[in-house]
mmCIF file of C-alpha atoms in Angstrom:
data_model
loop_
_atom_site.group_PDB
_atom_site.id
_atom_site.type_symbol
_atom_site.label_atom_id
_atom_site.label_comp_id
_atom_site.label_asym_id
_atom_site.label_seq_id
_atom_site.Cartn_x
_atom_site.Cartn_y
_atom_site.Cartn_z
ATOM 1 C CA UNK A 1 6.676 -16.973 -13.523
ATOM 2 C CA UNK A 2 2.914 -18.116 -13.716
ATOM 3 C CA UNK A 3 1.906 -18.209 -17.799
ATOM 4 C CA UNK A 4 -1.715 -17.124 -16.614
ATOM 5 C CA UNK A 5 -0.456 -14.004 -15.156
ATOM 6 C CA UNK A 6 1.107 -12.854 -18.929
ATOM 7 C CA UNK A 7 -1.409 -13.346 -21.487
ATOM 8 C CA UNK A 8 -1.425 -11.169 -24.913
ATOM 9 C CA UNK A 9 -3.293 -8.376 -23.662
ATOM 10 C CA UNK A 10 -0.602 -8.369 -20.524
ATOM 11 C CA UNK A 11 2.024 -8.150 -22.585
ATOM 12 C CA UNK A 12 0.642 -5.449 -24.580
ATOM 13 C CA UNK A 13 0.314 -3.583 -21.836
ATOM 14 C CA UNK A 14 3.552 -3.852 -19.554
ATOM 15 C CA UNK A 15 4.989 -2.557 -23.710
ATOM 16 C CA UNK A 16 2.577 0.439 -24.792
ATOM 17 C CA UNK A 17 1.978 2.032 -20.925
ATOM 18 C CA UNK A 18 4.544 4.250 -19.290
ATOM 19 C CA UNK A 19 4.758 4.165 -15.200
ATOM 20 C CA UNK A 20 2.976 5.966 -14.269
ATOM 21 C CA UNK A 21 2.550 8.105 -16.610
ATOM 22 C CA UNK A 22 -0.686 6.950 -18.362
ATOM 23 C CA UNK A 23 -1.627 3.560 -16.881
ATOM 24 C CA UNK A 24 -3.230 4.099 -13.841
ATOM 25 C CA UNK A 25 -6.786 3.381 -12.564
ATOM 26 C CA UNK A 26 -7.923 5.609 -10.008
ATOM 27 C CA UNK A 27 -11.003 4.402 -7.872
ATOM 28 C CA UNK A 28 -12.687 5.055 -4.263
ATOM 29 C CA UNK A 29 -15.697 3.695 -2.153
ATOM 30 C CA UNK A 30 -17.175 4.549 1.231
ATOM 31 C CA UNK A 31 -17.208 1.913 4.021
ATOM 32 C CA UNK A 32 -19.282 1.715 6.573
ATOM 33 C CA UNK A 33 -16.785 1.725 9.652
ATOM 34 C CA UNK A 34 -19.661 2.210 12.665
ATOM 35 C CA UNK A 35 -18.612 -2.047 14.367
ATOM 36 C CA UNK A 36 -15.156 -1.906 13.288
ATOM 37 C CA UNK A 37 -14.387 1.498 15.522
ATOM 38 C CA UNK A 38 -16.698 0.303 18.280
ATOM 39 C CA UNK A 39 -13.981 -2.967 18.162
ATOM 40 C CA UNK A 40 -10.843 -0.968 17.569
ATOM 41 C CA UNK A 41 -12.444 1.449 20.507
ATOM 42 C CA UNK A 42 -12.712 -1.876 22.914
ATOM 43 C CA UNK A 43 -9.357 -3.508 21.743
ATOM 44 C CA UNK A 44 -7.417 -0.436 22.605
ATOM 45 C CA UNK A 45 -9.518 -0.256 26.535
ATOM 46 C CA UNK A 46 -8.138 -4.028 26.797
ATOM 47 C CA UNK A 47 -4.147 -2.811 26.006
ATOM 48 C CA UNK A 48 -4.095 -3.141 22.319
ATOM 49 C CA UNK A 49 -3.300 -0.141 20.600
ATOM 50 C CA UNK A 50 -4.819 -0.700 17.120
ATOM 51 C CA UNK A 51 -5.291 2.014 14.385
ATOM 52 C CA UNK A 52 -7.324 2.072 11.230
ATOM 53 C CA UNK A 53 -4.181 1.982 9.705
ATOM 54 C CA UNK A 54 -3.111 -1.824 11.174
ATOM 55 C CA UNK A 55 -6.687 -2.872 10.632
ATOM 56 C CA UNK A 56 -6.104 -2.365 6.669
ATOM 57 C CA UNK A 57 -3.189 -3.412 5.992
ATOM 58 C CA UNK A 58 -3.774 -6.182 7.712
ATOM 59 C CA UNK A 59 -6.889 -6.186 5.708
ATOM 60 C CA UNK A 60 -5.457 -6.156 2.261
ATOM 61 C CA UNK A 61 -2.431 -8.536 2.944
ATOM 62 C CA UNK A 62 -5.563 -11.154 3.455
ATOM 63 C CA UNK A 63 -7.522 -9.929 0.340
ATOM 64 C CA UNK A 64 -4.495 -10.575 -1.778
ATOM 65 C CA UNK A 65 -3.510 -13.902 -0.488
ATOM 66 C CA UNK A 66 -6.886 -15.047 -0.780
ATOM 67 C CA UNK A 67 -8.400 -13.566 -3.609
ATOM 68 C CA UNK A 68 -5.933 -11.156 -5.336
ATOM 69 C CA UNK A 69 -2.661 -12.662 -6.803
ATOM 70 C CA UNK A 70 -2.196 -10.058 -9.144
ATOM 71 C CA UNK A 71 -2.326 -7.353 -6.766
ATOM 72 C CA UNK A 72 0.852 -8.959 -5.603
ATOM 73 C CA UNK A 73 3.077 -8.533 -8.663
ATOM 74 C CA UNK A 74 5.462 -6.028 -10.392
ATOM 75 C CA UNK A 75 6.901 -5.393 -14.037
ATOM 76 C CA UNK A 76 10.667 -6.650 -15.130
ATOM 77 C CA UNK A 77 11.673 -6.785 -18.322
ATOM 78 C CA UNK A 78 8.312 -6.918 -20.423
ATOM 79 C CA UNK A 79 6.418 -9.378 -18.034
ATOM 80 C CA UNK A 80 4.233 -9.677 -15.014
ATOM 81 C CA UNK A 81 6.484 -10.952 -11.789
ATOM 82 C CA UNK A 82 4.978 -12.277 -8.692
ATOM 83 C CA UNK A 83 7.166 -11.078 -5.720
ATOM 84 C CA UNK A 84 8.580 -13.767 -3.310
ATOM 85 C CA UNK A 85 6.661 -12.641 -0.842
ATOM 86 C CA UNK A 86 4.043 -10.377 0.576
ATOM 87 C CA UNK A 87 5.136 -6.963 1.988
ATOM 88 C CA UNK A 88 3.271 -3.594 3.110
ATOM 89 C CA UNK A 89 4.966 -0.495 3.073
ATOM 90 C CA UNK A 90 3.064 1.745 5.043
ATOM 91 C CA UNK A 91 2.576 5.644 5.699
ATOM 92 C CA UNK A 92 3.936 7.192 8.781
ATOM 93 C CA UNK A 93 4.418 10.598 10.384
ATOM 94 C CA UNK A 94 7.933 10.857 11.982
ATOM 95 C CA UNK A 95 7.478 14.360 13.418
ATOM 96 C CA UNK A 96 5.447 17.250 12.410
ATOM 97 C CA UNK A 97 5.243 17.509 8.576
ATOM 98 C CA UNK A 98 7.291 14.875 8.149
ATOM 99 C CA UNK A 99 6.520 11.532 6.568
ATOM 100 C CA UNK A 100 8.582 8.311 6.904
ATOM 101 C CA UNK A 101 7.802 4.788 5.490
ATOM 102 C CA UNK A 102 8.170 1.543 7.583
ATOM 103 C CA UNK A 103 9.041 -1.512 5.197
ATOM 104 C CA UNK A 104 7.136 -4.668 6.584
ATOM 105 C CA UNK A 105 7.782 -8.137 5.280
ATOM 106 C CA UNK A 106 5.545 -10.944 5.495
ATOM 107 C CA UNK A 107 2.559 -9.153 6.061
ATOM 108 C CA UNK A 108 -0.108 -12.008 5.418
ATOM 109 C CA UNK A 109 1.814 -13.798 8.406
ATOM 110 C CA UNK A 110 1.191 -11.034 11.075
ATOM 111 C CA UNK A 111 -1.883 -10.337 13.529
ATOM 112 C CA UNK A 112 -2.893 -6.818 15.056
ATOM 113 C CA UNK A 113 -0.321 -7.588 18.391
ATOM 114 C CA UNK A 114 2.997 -8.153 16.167
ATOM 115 C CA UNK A 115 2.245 -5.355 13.769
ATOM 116 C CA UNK A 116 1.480 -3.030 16.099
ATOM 117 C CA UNK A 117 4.804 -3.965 18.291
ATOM 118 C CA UNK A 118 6.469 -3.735 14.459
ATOM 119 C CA UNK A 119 5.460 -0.342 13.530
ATOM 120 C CA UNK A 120 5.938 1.276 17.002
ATOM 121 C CA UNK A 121 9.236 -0.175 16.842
ATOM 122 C CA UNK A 122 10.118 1.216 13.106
ATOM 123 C CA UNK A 123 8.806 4.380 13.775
ATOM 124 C CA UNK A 124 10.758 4.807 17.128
ATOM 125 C CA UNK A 125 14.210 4.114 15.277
ATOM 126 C CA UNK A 126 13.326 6.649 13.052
ATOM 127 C CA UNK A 127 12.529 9.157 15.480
ATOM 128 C CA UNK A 128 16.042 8.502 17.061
ATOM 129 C CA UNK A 129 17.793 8.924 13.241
ATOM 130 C CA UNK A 130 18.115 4.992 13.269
ATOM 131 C CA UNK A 131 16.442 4.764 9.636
ATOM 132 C CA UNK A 132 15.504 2.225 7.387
ATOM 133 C CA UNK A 133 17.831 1.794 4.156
ATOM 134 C CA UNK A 134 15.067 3.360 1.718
ATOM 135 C CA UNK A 135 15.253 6.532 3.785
ATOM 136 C CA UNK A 136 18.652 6.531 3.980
ATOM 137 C CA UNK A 137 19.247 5.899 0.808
ATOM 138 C CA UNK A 138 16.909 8.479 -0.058
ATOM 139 C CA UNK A 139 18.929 10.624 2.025
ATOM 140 C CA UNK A 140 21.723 10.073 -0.277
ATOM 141 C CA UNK A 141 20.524 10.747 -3.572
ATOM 142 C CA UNK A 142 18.769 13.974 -2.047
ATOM 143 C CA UNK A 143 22.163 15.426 -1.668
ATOM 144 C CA UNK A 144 23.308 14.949 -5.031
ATOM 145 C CA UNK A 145 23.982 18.610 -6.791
ATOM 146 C CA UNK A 146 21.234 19.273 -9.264
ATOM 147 C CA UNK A 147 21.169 18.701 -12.608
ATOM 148 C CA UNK A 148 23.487 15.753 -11.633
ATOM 149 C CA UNK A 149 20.467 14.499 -9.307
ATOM 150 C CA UNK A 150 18.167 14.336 -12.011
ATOM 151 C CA UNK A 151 20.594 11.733 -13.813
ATOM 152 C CA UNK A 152 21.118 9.594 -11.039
ATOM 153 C CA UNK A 153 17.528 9.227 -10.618
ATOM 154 C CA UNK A 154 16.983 8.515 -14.053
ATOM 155 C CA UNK A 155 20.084 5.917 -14.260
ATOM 156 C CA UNK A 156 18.763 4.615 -11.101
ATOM 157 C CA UNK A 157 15.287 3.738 -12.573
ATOM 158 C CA UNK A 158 16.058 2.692 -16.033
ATOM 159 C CA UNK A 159 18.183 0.163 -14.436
ATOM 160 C CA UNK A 160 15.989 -1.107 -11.573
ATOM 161 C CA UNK A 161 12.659 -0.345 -12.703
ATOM 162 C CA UNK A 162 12.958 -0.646 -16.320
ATOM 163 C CA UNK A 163 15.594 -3.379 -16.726
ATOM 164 C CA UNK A 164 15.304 -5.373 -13.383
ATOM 165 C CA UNK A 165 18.230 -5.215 -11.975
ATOM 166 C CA UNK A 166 19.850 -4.801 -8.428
ATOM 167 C CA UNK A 167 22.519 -3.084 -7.379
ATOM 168 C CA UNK A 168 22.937 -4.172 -3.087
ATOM 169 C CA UNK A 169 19.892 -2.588 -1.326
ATOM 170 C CA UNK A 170 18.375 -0.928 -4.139
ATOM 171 C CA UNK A 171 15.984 -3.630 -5.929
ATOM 172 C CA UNK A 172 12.673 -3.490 -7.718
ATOM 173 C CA UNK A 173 10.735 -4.538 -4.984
ATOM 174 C CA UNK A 174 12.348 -2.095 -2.511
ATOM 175 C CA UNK A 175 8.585 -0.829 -1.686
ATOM 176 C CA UNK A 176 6.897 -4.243 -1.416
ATOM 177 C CA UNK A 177 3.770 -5.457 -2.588
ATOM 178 C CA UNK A 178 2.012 -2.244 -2.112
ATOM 179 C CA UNK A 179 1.750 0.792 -0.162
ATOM 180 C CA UNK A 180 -0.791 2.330 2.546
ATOM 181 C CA UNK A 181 -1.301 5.838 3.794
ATOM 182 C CA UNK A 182 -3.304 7.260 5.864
ATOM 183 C CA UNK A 183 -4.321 11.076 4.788
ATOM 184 C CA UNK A 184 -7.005 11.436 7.144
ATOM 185 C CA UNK A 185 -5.136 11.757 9.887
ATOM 186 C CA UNK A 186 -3.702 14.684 8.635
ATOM 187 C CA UNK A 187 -6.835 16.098 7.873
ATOM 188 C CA UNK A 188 -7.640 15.172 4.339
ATOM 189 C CA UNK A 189 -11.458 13.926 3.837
ATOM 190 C CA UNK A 190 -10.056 12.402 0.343
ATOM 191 C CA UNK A 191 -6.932 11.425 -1.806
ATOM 192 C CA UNK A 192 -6.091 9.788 -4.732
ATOM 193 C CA UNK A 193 -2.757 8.510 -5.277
ATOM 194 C CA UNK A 194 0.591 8.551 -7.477
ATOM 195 C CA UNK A 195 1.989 5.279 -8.460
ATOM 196 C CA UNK A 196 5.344 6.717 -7.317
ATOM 197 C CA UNK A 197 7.995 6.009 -10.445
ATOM 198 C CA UNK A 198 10.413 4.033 -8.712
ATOM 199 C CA UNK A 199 8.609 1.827 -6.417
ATOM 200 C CA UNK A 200 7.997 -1.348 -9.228
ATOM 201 C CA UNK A 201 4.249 -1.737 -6.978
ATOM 202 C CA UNK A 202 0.526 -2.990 -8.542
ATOM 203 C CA UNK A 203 -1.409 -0.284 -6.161
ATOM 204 C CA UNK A 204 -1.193 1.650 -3.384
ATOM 205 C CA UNK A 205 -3.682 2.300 -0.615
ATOM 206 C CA UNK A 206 -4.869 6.017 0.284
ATOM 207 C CA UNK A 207 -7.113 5.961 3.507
ATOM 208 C CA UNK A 208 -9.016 9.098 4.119
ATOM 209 C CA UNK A 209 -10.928 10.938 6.636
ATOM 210 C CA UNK A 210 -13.523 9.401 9.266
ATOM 211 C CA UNK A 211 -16.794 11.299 9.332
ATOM 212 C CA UNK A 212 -20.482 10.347 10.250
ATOM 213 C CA UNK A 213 -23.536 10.924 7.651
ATOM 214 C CA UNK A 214 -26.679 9.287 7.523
ATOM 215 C CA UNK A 215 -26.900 5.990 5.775
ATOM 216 C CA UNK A 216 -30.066 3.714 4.666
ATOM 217 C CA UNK A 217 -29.803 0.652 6.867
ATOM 218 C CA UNK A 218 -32.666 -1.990 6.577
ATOM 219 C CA UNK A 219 -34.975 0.991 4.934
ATOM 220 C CA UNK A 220 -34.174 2.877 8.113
ATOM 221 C CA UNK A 221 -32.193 6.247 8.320
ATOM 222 C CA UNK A 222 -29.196 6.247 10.366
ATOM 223 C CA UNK A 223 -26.241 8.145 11.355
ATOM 224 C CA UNK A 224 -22.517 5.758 11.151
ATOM 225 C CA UNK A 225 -19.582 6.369 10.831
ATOM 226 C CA UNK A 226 -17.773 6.118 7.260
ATOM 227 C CA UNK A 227 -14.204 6.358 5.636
ATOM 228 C CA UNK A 228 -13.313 7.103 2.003
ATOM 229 C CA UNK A 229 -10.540 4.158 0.719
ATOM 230 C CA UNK A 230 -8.815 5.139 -2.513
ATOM 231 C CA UNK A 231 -7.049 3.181 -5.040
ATOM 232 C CA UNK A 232 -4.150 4.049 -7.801
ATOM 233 C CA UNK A 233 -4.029 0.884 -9.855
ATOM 234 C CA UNK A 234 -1.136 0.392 -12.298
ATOM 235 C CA UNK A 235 -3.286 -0.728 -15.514
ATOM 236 C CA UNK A 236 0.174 -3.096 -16.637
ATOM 237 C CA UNK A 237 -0.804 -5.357 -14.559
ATOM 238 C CA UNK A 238 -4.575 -5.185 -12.963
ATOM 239 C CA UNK A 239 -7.640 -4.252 -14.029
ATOM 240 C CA UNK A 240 -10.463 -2.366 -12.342
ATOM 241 C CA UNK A 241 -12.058 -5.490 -11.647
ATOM 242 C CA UNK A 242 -9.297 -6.061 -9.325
ATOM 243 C CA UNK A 243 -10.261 -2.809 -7.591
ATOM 244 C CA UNK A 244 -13.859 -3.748 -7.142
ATOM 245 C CA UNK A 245 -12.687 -7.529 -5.910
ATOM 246 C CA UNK A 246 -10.621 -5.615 -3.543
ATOM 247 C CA UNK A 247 -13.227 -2.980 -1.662
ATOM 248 C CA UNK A 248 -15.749 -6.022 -1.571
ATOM 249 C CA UNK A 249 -13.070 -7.690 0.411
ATOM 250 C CA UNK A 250 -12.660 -4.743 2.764
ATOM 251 C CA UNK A 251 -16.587 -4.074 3.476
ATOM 252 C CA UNK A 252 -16.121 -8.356 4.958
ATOM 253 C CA UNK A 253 -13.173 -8.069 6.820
ATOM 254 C CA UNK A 254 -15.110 -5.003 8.417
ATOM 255 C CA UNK A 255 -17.888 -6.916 9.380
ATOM 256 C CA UNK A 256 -15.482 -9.453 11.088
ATOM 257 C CA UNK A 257 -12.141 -7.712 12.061
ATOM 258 C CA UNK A 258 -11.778 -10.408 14.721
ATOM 259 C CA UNK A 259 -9.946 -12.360 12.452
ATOM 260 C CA UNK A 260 -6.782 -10.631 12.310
ATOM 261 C CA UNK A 261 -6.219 -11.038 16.541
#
């Protein structure tokens, strides 16, 4: 456990705020997309099928090994953790109206041809009923008899989430090192995000709708194409600093998406 990463204030903090209740940081910028879908456009001509939604999660895995630690941490027992490794859960629609997640591990370590293969892979096992053990665990609790749901839930997250424990598959860091979703796909210009109570993340990712508007380039008018990002930051353990280190990071990697091939 890194001393730098629990100072006083952290301390403080991961004591006097609630998840999620009252420690989240909400925040949003507008990127300038107009090169990145011109590449994603070309990439998918040559055979890769790349989304938006590979480019940033590739996108942030890099931001955080780079320049964001802290984005890559959780709460147990009173102090900031670093998590073993670096994992994205991401956002995906199963069927119609119906939203799965796909769990994937050692994010900073893939390129836009294995997570691609990854996620089409995930998402086809679902479709079949061949699902990942949060959803099927998820499953589970859902068919626990209310009120007795409501307890199980609540035993469930005062002893993972609040104490740190593990009991087999369920674990603090069942959701990773953060979460991305994109809305505008399903038609949402904008979102902002719950920290969702029992997944022990720093942030999660909302990514909304594509749109063109005129923009001031070089003093000149022009029409590009934009998206809206969104942040939920869990105040415990970043800052809003962290947010604005983080959306600087995505307007590079947009200006070079190359990298992640």
């Amino acid at each position: 456990m890194s001393t730098s990463l629990n100072n006083a204030w952290r301390k403080t903090a991961s004591t006097l705020y609630k998840k999620p209740d009252d420690s989240k940081i909400l925040g949003s910028v507008e990127v300038d997309i107009t090169e990145l879908q011109e590449y994603i456009a070309q990439k998918r001509k040559e055979g890769l099928k790349i989304t938006l939604t590979h480019f940033f999660t590739l996108a942030t895995a890099r931001a955080i090994k780079e320049k964001l630690p802290e984005l890559n941490t959780y709460i147990r027992r009173g102090n900031v953790r670093t998590h073993d490794k670096l994992t994205a859960t991401v956002s995906v629609l199963l069927r119609a109206n119906e939203m799965g997640s796909v769990k994937v591990e050692d994010i900073d370590q893939m390129n836009y041809a294995t997570l691609v293969e990854f996620l089409q892979n995930k998402i086809v096992e679902a479709r079949k009923g061949t699902e990942n053990n949060t959803m099927q665990m998820k499953d589970r609790l859902a068919a626990i008899p209310w009120p007795f749901r409501n307890l199980a839930y609540w035993f469930i997250r005062k002893m993972i989430i609040d104490w740190g424990m593990s009991f087999g598959e369920l674990s603090a860091n069942n959701f990773g090192s953060y979460i991305v979703s994109n809305i505008g796909t399903l038609g949402l210009d904008n979102g902002y995000p719950a920290l969702f109570p029992a997944a022990n993340i720093s942030f999660v990712l909302i990514m909304g709708g594509v749109k063109k508007k005129p923009l001031v380039i070089n003093d000149e008018v022009k029409i590009r194409t934009v998206i809206t990002l969104a942040a939920a930051l869990d105040h415990r353990v970043v800052d809003a600093s962290h947010a604005g280190i983080l959306f600087k990071q995505y307007k590079r990697f947009v200006s070079q998406p190359e990298i992640f091939e």
